[in-house]
Every structure is written in structure tokens, then in C-alpha cells.
Coordinates of C-alpha atoms and ligand atoms in Angstrom, one line a residue:
X1 CA -16.9 19.3 42.9
X2 CA -18.9 18.1 39.9
X3 CA -22.2 19.6 39.0
X4 CA -25.2 17.3 39.1
X5 CA -28.7 17.3 37.7
X6 CA -31.3 16.6 40.3
X7 CA -32.5 13.5 38.5
X8 CA -29.1 11.9 39.0
X9 CA -28.9 12.5 42.7
X10 CA -30.3 9.0 43.7
X11 CA -27.1 7.5 42.2
X12 CA -24.9 9.8 44.3
X13 CA -25.9 9.0 47.9
X14 CA -23.1 9.8 50.3
X15 CA -21.2 12.0 47.8
X16 CA -20.6 15.8 47.7
X17 CA -22.5 17.5 44.9
X18 CA -23.3 20.9 43.5
X19 CA -26.7 21.6 42.0
X20 CA -28.1 24.7 40.3
X21 CA -31.8 25.5 40.2
X22 CA -34.7 27.6 41.3
X23 CA -36.5 27.8 44.7
X24 CA -40.0 26.4 44.6
X25 CA -40.6 26.4 48.4
X26 CA -38.8 27.7 51.5
X27 CA -39.7 27.1 55.1
X28 CA -37.9 27.3 58.4
X29 CA -38.5 25.2 61.5
X30 CA -36.5 26.6 64.4
X31 CA -32.9 26.4 63.4
X32 CA -33.5 24.1 60.5
X33 CA -34.3 25.5 57.1
X34 CA -35.8 23.6 54.1
X35 CA -35.3 24.8 50.5
X36 CA -37.0 22.9 47.8
X37 CA -35.2 23.3 44.5
X38 CA -36.1 22.4 40.9
X39 CA -33.7 22.4 38.0
X40 CA -35.9 21.1 35.1
X41 CA -34.8 17.5 35.6
X42 CA -36.4 17.1 39.0
X43 CA -37.1 18.6 42.4
X44 CA -35.2 18.0 45.7
X45 CA -35.4 19.2 49.3
X46 CA -32.2 20.8 50.6
X47 CA -31.8 20.9 54.4
X48 CA -29.8 23.6 56.0
X49 CA -28.7 23.3 59.6
X50 CA -26.1 25.7 60.9
X51 CA -25.6 29.4 60.5
X52 CA -23.3 29.8 57.5
X53 CA -26.0 31.6 55.6
X54 CA -28.1 34.6 56.7
X55 CA -30.0 35.8 53.7
X56 CA -33.1 33.8 54.4
X57 CA -35.4 36.7 53.3
X58 CA -33.9 36.4 49.8
X59 CA -34.8 32.8 49.2
X60 CA -38.1 33.8 47.6
X61 CA -39.9 31.7 45.1
X62 CA -38.0 31.3 41.8
X63 CA -34.7 32.7 43.1
X64 CA -32.0 31.0 41.2
X65 CA -29.2 29.4 43.3
X66 CA -26.2 27.1 43.4
X67 CA -26.1 24.7 46.3
X68 CA -23.4 22.4 47.5
X69 CA -23.8 19.7 50.0
X70 CA -24.0 16.0 50.5
X71 CA -26.6 13.6 49.1
X72 CA -28.4 11.7 51.8
X73 CA -30.9 8.9 51.5
X74 CA -34.3 10.0 52.7
X75 CA -37.2 7.5 52.5
X76 CA -39.9 10.2 53.0
X77 CA -38.9 12.2 49.9
X78 CA -40.4 11.3 46.5
X79 CA -36.9 10.9 45.0
X80 CA -35.6 9.0 48.0
X81 CA -32.8 11.6 48.6
X82 CA -32.3 15.0 50.0
X83 CA -29.3 17.3 50.2
X84 CA -27.5 18.3 53.4
X85 CA -26.4 21.8 52.5
X86 CA -22.9 23.2 52.9
X87 CA -23.0 26.4 50.9
X88 CA -25.7 28.5 49.2
X89 CA -25.0 31.0 46.5
X90 CA -27.7 33.3 45.0
X91 CA -27.3 33.4 41.2
X92 CA -30.4 35.5 40.3
X93 CA -32.8 37.0 42.8
X94 CA -36.6 36.9 42.3
X95 CA -38.6 39.6 43.9
X96 CA -42.4 39.6 43.9
X97 CA -42.8 36.6 41.6
X98 CA -46.3 37.2 40.2
X99 CA -47.6 33.6 40.3
X100 CA -48.5 32.2 43.7
X101 CA -50.1 28.8 44.6
X102 CA -53.5 30.5 44.9
X103 CA -56.0 30.2 42.1
X104 CA -55.3 32.6 39.2
X105 CA -57.7 33.0 36.3
X106 CA -56.8 31.5 32.9
X107 CA -56.3 35.0 31.4
X108 CA -53.8 35.9 34.1
X109 CA -51.9 32.7 33.6
X110 CA -51.9 32.9 29.8
X111 CA -50.7 36.5 30.1
X112 CA -47.8 35.2 32.3
X113 CA -47.3 32.1 30.2
X114 CA -43.5 32.8 30.1
X115 CA -43.4 32.1 33.8
X116 CA -46.4 29.8 34.1
X117 CA -44.5 27.1 32.1
X118 CA -42.2 26.7 35.2
X119 CA -45.0 25.2 37.2
X120 CA -44.8 21.4 37.8
X121 CA -48.0 20.7 35.9
X122 CA -47.1 22.8 32.9
X123 CA -43.6 21.4 32.7
X124 CA -45.0 17.9 32.8
X125 CA -47.3 18.7 29.9
X126 CA -44.5 20.1 27.8
X127 CA -42.4 16.9 28.5
X128 CA -45.4 14.8 27.4
X129 CA -45.6 16.9 24.2
X130 CA -41.9 16.2 23.6
X131 CA -42.6 12.5 24.2
X132 CA -45.4 12.5 21.7
X133 CA -43.2 14.2 19.1
X134 CA -40.5 11.7 19.7
X135 CA -42.8 8.7 19.3
X136 CA -44.4 10.0 16.1
X137 CA -41.0 10.6 14.5
X138 CA -39.7 7.3 15.8
X139 CA -42.6 5.4 14.2
X140 CA -42.4 7.1 10.9
X141 CA -38.6 7.1 10.6
X142 CA -38.6 3.4 11.5
X143 CA -41.2 2.6 8.9
X144 CA -39.4 4.1 6.0
X145 CA -41.1 7.5 5.8
X146 CA -38.6 10.2 4.7
X147 CA -39.1 13.5 6.6
X148 CA -39.3 16.4 4.2
X149 CA -40.3 20.0 4.9
X150 CA -42.9 21.9 2.9
X151 CA -42.7 25.7 2.8
X152 CA -44.6 27.8 5.3
X153 CA -44.9 30.8 2.9
X154 CA -47.2 29.6 0.2
X155 CA -49.0 31.1 -2.9
X156 CA -52.4 29.4 -2.4
X157 CA -54.8 27.7 -0.1
X158 CA -54.5 24.0 0.7
X159 CA -57.6 23.6 2.8
X160 CA -59.9 26.3 1.6
X161 CA -59.7 30.0 1.3
X162 CA -61.7 31.1 4.4
X163 CA -59.0 30.5 7.0
X164 CA -55.9 31.9 5.3
X165 CA -53.5 34.3 7.0
X166 CA -52.4 36.6 4.2
X167 CA -49.1 38.4 4.1
X168 CA -47.4 40.9 1.8
X169 CA -44.7 39.0 -0.1
X170 CA -42.7 41.9 -1.6
X171 CA -45.8 43.4 -3.1
X172 CA -47.4 40.0 -4.0
X173 CA -50.0 38.2 -1.9
X174 CA -48.8 35.1 -0.1
X175 CA -50.2 33.0 2.8
X176 CA -49.0 31.2 5.8
X177 CA -49.4 27.5 5.2
X178 CA -52.6 25.8 6.4
X179 CA -51.3 22.4 5.5
X180 CA -48.2 21.1 3.7
X181 CA -50.2 18.4 2.0
X182 CA -50.0 19.6 -1.6
X183 CA -46.2 19.8 -1.4
X184 CA -46.1 16.4 0.4
X185 CA -47.9 14.9 -2.6
X186 CA -45.2 16.2 -4.9
X187 CA -42.6 14.8 -2.5
X188 CA -44.3 11.4 -2.3
X189 CA -43.9 11.2 -6.1
X190 CA -40.2 11.7 -5.6
X191 CA -39.6 9.7 -2.4
X192 CA -42.4 7.2 -2.1
X193 CA -43.4 7.6 1.5
X194 CA -42.8 11.0 3.2
X195 CA -43.9 13.0 6.1
X196 CA -43.7 16.6 7.3
X197 CA -43.9 17.8 10.9
X198 CA -44.2 21.5 11.4
X199 CA -46.3 24.6 12.2
X200 CA -49.5 25.3 10.2
X201 CA -51.7 28.3 10.5
X202 CA -55.5 28.9 10.3
X203 CA -57.3 32.2 10.7
X204 CA -60.1 30.4 12.4
X205 CA -62.6 32.6 14.2
X206 CA -63.4 29.6 16.5
X207 CA -63.1 30.1 20.2
X208 CA -63.3 26.5 21.3
X209 CA -61.1 24.2 23.4
X210 CA -59.8 22.5 20.2
X211 CA -58.8 25.5 18.1
X212 CA -55.5 27.3 17.8
X213 CA -54.5 29.7 15.0
X214 CA -51.0 28.2 14.9
X215 CA -50.6 24.5 15.5
X216 CA -48.3 21.7 14.5
X217 CA -49.3 19.0 12.1
X218 CA -47.7 15.7 11.1
X219 CA -48.5 15.0 7.5
X220 CA -47.6 11.6 6.0
X221 CA -48.2 11.1 2.3
X222 CA -47.8 7.8 0.5
X223 CA -47.6 6.9 -3.2
X224 CA -49.5 3.8 -4.4
X225 CA -51.5 3.7 -1.1
X226 CA -55.3 3.7 -1.2
X227 CA -58.0 4.5 1.2
X228 CA -58.0 1.4 3.5
X229 CA -54.2 1.2 3.9
X230 CA -54.2 4.9 4.8
X231 CA -56.5 4.1 7.8
X232 CA -54.2 1.3 8.8
X233 CA -51.2 3.6 9.0
X234 CA -53.2 6.1 11.0
X235 CA -54.3 3.6 13.7
X236 CA -50.8 2.0 13.9
X237 CA -49.3 5.5 14.4
X238 CA -51.8 6.5 17.0
X239 CA -51.5 3.2 18.9
X240 CA -47.7 3.4 18.9
X241 CA -47.6 7.0 20.0
X242 CA -50.0 6.5 22.9
X243 CA -48.3 3.3 24.2
X244 CA -44.8 4.9 23.9
X245 CA -45.9 7.9 25.9
X246 CA -47.5 5.7 28.5
X247 CA -44.1 4.0 29.0
X248 CA -41.7 6.9 28.6
X249 CA -43.7 9.7 30.3
X250 CA -45.5 7.6 32.9
X251 CA -44.5 9.8 35.9
X252 CA -45.5 12.9 34.0
X253 CA -48.9 11.4 33.2
X254 CA -49.3 10.3 36.8
X255 CA -48.2 13.7 38.1
X256 CA -51.0 15.4 36.2
X257 CA -53.5 12.9 37.3
X258 CA -54.3 11.2 33.9
X259 CA -56.4 8.1 33.9
X260 CA -53.9 5.6 32.5
X261 CA -56.4 2.7 32.1
X262 CA -58.2 4.7 29.3
X263 CA -54.9 5.1 27.5
X264 CA -53.9 1.4 27.8
X265 CA -57.1 0.5 25.8
X266 CA -55.8 2.4 22.8
X267 CA -55.0 -0.5 20.6
X268 CA -55.5 -1.0 16.8
X269 CA -57.6 -1.8 14.9
X270 CA -59.9 1.1 15.6
X271 CA -63.7 0.9 14.8
X272 CA -64.9 2.4 11.5
X273 CA -68.3 3.8 10.8
X274 CA -69.5 5.6 7.7
X275 CA -70.9 9.1 7.8
X276 CA -74.3 7.6 7.0
X277 CA -74.0 5.2 10.0
X278 CA -72.9 8.1 12.1
X279 CA -76.1 10.0 11.3
X280 CA -78.1 6.9 12.2
X281 CA -76.4 6.6 15.6
X282 CA -76.9 10.3 16.2
X283 CA -80.6 10.1 15.4
X284 CA -81.0 7.4 18.0
X285 CA -79.3 9.8 20.5
X286 CA -81.7 12.7 19.7
X287 CA -78.9 14.5 17.8
X288 CA -80.3 14.2 14.4
X289 CA -78.7 16.3 11.6
X290 CA -79.8 16.4 7.9
X291 CA -77.7 14.4 5.4
X292 CA -75.0 16.6 4.0
X293 CA -74.4 18.7 7.2
X294 CA -71.1 18.5 9.0
X295 CA -70.6 16.9 12.4
X296 CA -70.2 19.5 15.1
X297 CA -68.3 19.1 18.4
X298 CA -71.4 17.7 20.3
X299 CA -71.9 15.1 17.5
X300 CA -68.3 14.0 17.5
X301 CA -68.4 13.7 21.3
X302 CA -71.6 11.6 21.2
X303 CA -70.2 9.2 18.6
X304 CA -66.8 8.8 20.3
X305 CA -68.6 8.0 23.6
X306 CA -69.7 4.7 22.1
X307 CA -66.2 3.4 21.8
X308 CA -63.2 2.8 24.2
X309 CA -60.7 3.8 21.5
X310 CA -60.6 6.3 18.7
X311 CA -63.2 5.8 15.9
X312 CA -62.9 6.5 12.2
X313 CA -65.8 8.3 10.5
X314 CA -65.5 7.6 6.8
X315 CA -67.1 8.4 3.4
X316 CA -68.2 12.0 4.0
X317 CA -70.4 13.9 1.5
X318 CA -68.2 15.4 -1.1
X319 CA -69.5 18.9 -0.6
X320 CA -68.3 18.9 3.0
X321 CA -64.7 18.2 2.2
X322 CA -61.7 19.6 0.3
X323 CA -61.3 19.8 -3.5
X324 CA -58.5 17.1 -3.7
X325 CA -60.4 14.1 -2.3
X326 CA -61.0 11.0 -4.4
X327 CA -64.7 10.2 -4.9
X328 CA -66.0 6.8 -3.8
X329 CA -66.3 4.8 -7.1
X330 CA -69.6 3.2 -6.0
X331 CA -71.1 6.5 -4.7
X332 CA -69.5 9.5 -6.3
X333 CA -71.4 11.9 -4.0
X334 CA -69.1 10.6 -1.2
X335 CA -65.3 11.0 -0.8
X336 CA -62.7 8.4 0.3
X337 CA -61.9 10.5 3.4
X338 CA -61.9 9.7 7.1
X339 CA -61.8 11.7 10.3
X340 CA -60.4 10.0 13.4
X341 CA -62.3 11.0 16.5
X342 CA -60.5 10.7 19.8
X343 CA -62.3 9.3 22.9
X344 CA -63.5 11.4 25.8
X345 CA -64.8 14.3 23.7
X346 CA -61.5 15.4 22.3
X347 CA -62.9 15.4 18.7
X348 CA -61.1 15.0 15.4
X349 CA -57.4 14.4 15.8
X350 CA -56.7 13.2 12.3
X351 CA -58.1 14.1 8.9
X352 CA -57.0 12.1 5.8
X353 CA -58.1 10.9 2.4
X354 CA -57.2 9.3 -0.8
X355 CA -56.3 12.0 -3.3
X356 CA -57.7 12.5 -6.8
X357 CA -55.0 11.3 -9.3
X358 CA -57.0 11.9 -12.5
X359 CA -56.1 15.3 -14.1
X360 CA -59.5 16.0 -15.7
X361 CA -61.4 15.3 -12.5
X362 CA -59.0 17.5 -10.4
X363 CA -59.4 20.3 -12.9
X364 CA -63.2 20.0 -12.6
X365 CA -63.0 20.1 -8.8
X366 CA -60.8 23.2 -8.7
X367 CA -63.4 24.8 -11.0
X368 CA -66.3 23.8 -8.7
X369 CA -64.4 25.3 -5.7
X370 CA -63.7 28.5 -7.6
X371 CA -59.9 28.0 -7.2
X372 CA -57.8 29.5 -10.0
X373 CA -56.1 26.7 -12.0
X374 CA -53.1 28.8 -12.8
X375 CA -52.2 29.0 -9.1
X376 CA -52.4 25.2 -8.9
X377 CA -50.6 24.5 -12.2
X378 CA -47.6 22.9 -10.5
X379 CA -50.0 20.6 -8.5
X380 CA -51.8 19.6 -11.7
X381 CA -48.4 18.7 -13.2
X382 CA -48.3 15.8 -10.6
X383 CA -51.3 14.4 -12.5
X384 CA -49.7 15.0 -15.9
X385 CA -46.4 13.0 -15.3
X386 CA -46.8 9.5 -13.9
X387 CA -49.8 10.1 -11.7
X388 CA -50.6 7.3 -9.3
X389 CA -53.2 6.6 -6.6
X390 CA -51.9 8.1 -3.3
X391 CA -53.2 8.9 0.1
X392 CA -52.2 10.8 3.2
X393 CA -53.4 12.4 6.4
X394 CA -52.8 15.2 8.8
X395 CA -52.6 14.7 12.6
X396 CA -52.9 17.7 14.8
X397 CA -50.2 17.6 17.5
X398 CA -52.0 19.8 20.1
X399 CA -55.3 17.9 19.9
X400 CA -53.4 14.6 20.2
X401 CA -51.5 15.9 23.3
X402 CA -54.6 17.4 24.8
X403 CA -56.3 14.0 24.6
X404 CA -53.3 11.9 25.8
X405 CA -52.7 14.3 28.7
X406 CA -56.4 14.6 29.4
X407 CA -56.4 18.5 29.3
X408 CA -59.4 20.8 29.2
X409 CA -58.0 23.0 26.5
X410 CA -55.4 22.8 23.7
X411 CA -53.8 26.1 24.9
X412 CA -51.9 24.2 27.5
X413 CA -50.3 21.7 25.1
X414 CA -47.9 24.2 23.5
X415 CA -45.4 26.6 25.1
X416 CA -47.0 29.8 23.7
X417 CA -50.4 29.1 22.3
X418 CA -51.8 31.4 19.6
X419 CA -55.6 31.8 19.8
X420 CA -58.3 34.1 18.4
X421 CA -57.7 36.7 21.0
X422 CA -54.1 36.1 22.1
X423 CA -50.7 36.5 20.4
X424 CA -48.9 37.6 23.6
X425 CA -46.4 36.9 25.1
Ligands
4AD501 O1 -58.6 18.0 8.8 P1 -57.5 19.0 8.4 O2 -58.0 20.3 8.1 O3 -56.7 18.3 7.3 C1 -55.7 18.8 6.5 O4 -55.2 19.9 6.7 C2 -55.2 17.9 5.5 N1 -54.6 18.7 4.4 C3 -54.2 17.0 6.2 C4 -53.6 16.0 5.2 O5 -54.3 15.1 4.7 N2 -52.3 16.1 5.0 O6 -56.5 19.1 9.6 C5 -55.8 18.0 10.1 C6 -55.8 18.0 11.6 C7 -57.1 17.9 12.3 O7 -57.6 16.6 12.3 C8 -56.8 18.5 13.7 O8 -56.3 17.5 14.5 C9 -55.8 19.5 13.4 O9 -55.2 19.2 12.1 N3 -56.3 20.8 13.3 C10 -56.2 21.7 14.3 N4 -55.6 21.7 15.5 C11 -55.7 22.8 16.3 N5 -56.3 23.9 16.0 C12 -56.9 24.1 14.8 N6 -57.5 25.2 14.4 C13 -56.9 22.9 13.9 N7 -57.4 22.7 12.6 C14 -57.0 21.4 12.3
MG502 MG1 -60.6 17.8 9.1

């Protein structure tokens, strides 16, 4: 008998099959017994009538089993089929499984994350994450971006020194990468259009629903691309990703109760407002902040509320942003940078900018930021040998998934989230 995945059973009605999976439910009604089994591809009800099996007490939740039987059409089941069981074999027992359908607290569930990921909702979220990754890669690969991988062990800060995780590198200091950007700039000068997609690390003392200490970022970088074209690539990427996931992960999105209409509206172009305009809008909403101060989560939420799709906030004050950002030629106190704010209060999902390509200006900026030029000597070389205008951006995967899936917290967007107070399991 051939082994089948549960997802393929609708094509095998009337045939004998063997499936392997885990018990999610068991109940008896007189002499008929119902075992609901999941195998990662789907869930199916298996009906046992007859007395060839006696170990009913052992069919506890999460017991692993092999079942043989015949596939029958069943209009009442979500998949349209059930299995009429001939044999049951226990592969791995499961005694006192700690997670029950009752309400557990978040801390308990995160502490049992290695088991919690088996639940239908968490599995659906992880499939959505996989769909998001596939769409992002598909878009960039198809548009001529070369994937290239920057190092994770690095000698210096990319995004500022306050959130670095330091390590001992054989007696010398080194840091976990906060962003691959500086290396992607070098790679863009070699390959034209490039992207990286990998883990980044920030020792952020922020306990919010948007912050992880380890998160994945996709970082495209493009030679000969200036500020406005950079925004166009961002909105095209975000539109494509959302629309692909809507198609390819529709049942997962429905399964977790996502409002699909909100996602269908995510179409480029996205609105653009300057930092100055943002402050005006905030003022009219009684959320005034002085010029030069950064937008906080409540400000981002209030701005995003005004639009039905993501919104770019552009031209931030130079002093708020990283050392490498190109000044606005008409107002040098501003930088050619933009943050893309997601709707529904999900905050900044993309940060990007045009980069400084002038050597003297970059040296001056390093100096102002108290960053040692010798550590950045290789980065300065990029401005010594054929320097060109270039731009790029970083999109945070977990924030993007949290928004697309409509989750309360980024910790559920990744298999094993790392936060301020959790590195376990
Ligand atoms: O805005 P950020 O700090 O930009 C950079 O790192 C640039 N060097 C990227 C580039 O231009 N190549 O971070 C980019 C994105 C944010 O918009 C956010 O989505 C995500 O990374 N992010 C986080 N996600 C989860 N937890 C955190 N602590 C995050 N910090 C940033
Ligand atoms: Mg940012």
C-alpha cells in the first residue's frame, strides 16, 4: 500500500491508503470511534468501526500513528473525505501532552513553543511566513537582483553602536550583524542589483509587539538608483508579496481569520508624505511633536490610519538617521530616506535611503557620529574607486508577516522568537 499525505486524499477516493500523523482529537460514540489526524499537510477524520483495536486509552493527543484504510467521500468534512480505518499502529506515544485546548498564558505557550508550533493556528502562520519568503525571493530573482550573503560576524556597527551584540572573536571584539547593508553596497558595485536575506541582530531593550532581538531582513541594494526609484522598488515588492500570499496562502489566511479585503487594497503606488507633513498631520490629531524628534509607535499608527495602504514618510531630519544617508540637496538638514509604515498600526516595515557616494562627506559623517574611520576603511574604498549614486532598503520579515497575517505580536511570526527576556527554548 502506498503512503499518502493527507492533502492528497481527495484524489484517492475509493482507494486503500496509509497515512502517518499525530492525533489531534479522539472521541467514541458507542462502538464507533473517531480519530482526527494531522500530518503537516492537512487534517482528516478517521472512522473506526469494528473491534480490531483495543488500545483506545493510548490515543491521547499528539500520539503518532500509522493508519491504513479506505478513503471515502464525506460531504460534511472540510476536505470532503474521511478514512474508513482497517489498521492502527502506534509509532510514538504521547502521555500528558502539556498543551490543551484551554486558554494558556502567553508565557506558558512561549515556554512550550517547541510544541505550540503544532497547533493549527501557529502552523498556518509559519506557512504564511514561508509564502512571504517565497514571494519576496520570487520578485527579486525575477527582476534581476542577485542574491548575495553578507557576513553575520562583523567588525563594526552598520546601524549605530547602541544595539550591538558583542562577541569575543579569538580575543578581538566582533559583533553580530545589525544589517548587511554596508556589505551589500560593496556587492552592488560588483553585481549591479543585489539582495541579501538573512538573520540580523539588535540588542534592543524594547519590550514592544514589534521588536525582536533576532529578526530576518531582506536588503536590496542598487547601483545607479536614486531616491525616488528606490521607493518604487519598495512599493512594487510589497504589493507583489501581499498579492502572492493572498493567492497562495488563502486558506491559511482564512483559517486564522484575517480580513482579506484590507489586503486586497494593497496596490502600488503608495502615498508619500514628508516628515514635515507628517508633523502637520499629527498636530491636527493632538499628537504634536517638536521638529527633529522621532516618530514613536503612536505617531506611526495615527499616520497610517489615514490611508488604506502602506504610506512612505520621507525626508527625515539628518540627526535622526544613520551616518550613511545622502542629504537632500535642497535642504541639507534632511536626508533622502524613507520609512514605509504598514496599515492597521503595524508600524515601520521598511527603512531605506539613498547612500552618500562622496568620500569627503562620508568621512565627515563618520566623524560626526564618532565612528572610527579605520574600522570603515574598506567601506570608504567604495567611494574611492568608481563611486556612484546608489540606494537600498531593509524590510523586516517578521513585521511584514505580522501585518499580513494580522497578528498581535511579532513573536508568533517566527518559529522560535528571541526577545528581550526570552532565548528559550
Ligand atoms: O530601519 P532599519 O534599522 O534599517 C536598516 O537596518 C538599514 N541598514 C536597511 C537597509 O537600508 N539595507 O531596519 C530595517 C527594517 C525595519 O523597517 C523593520 O521592519 C525591521 O528592519 N526591524 C526590526 N524587526 C523586528 N525587530 C526589530 N528589533 C527590528 N528592527 C528593525
Ligand atoms: Mg528604520
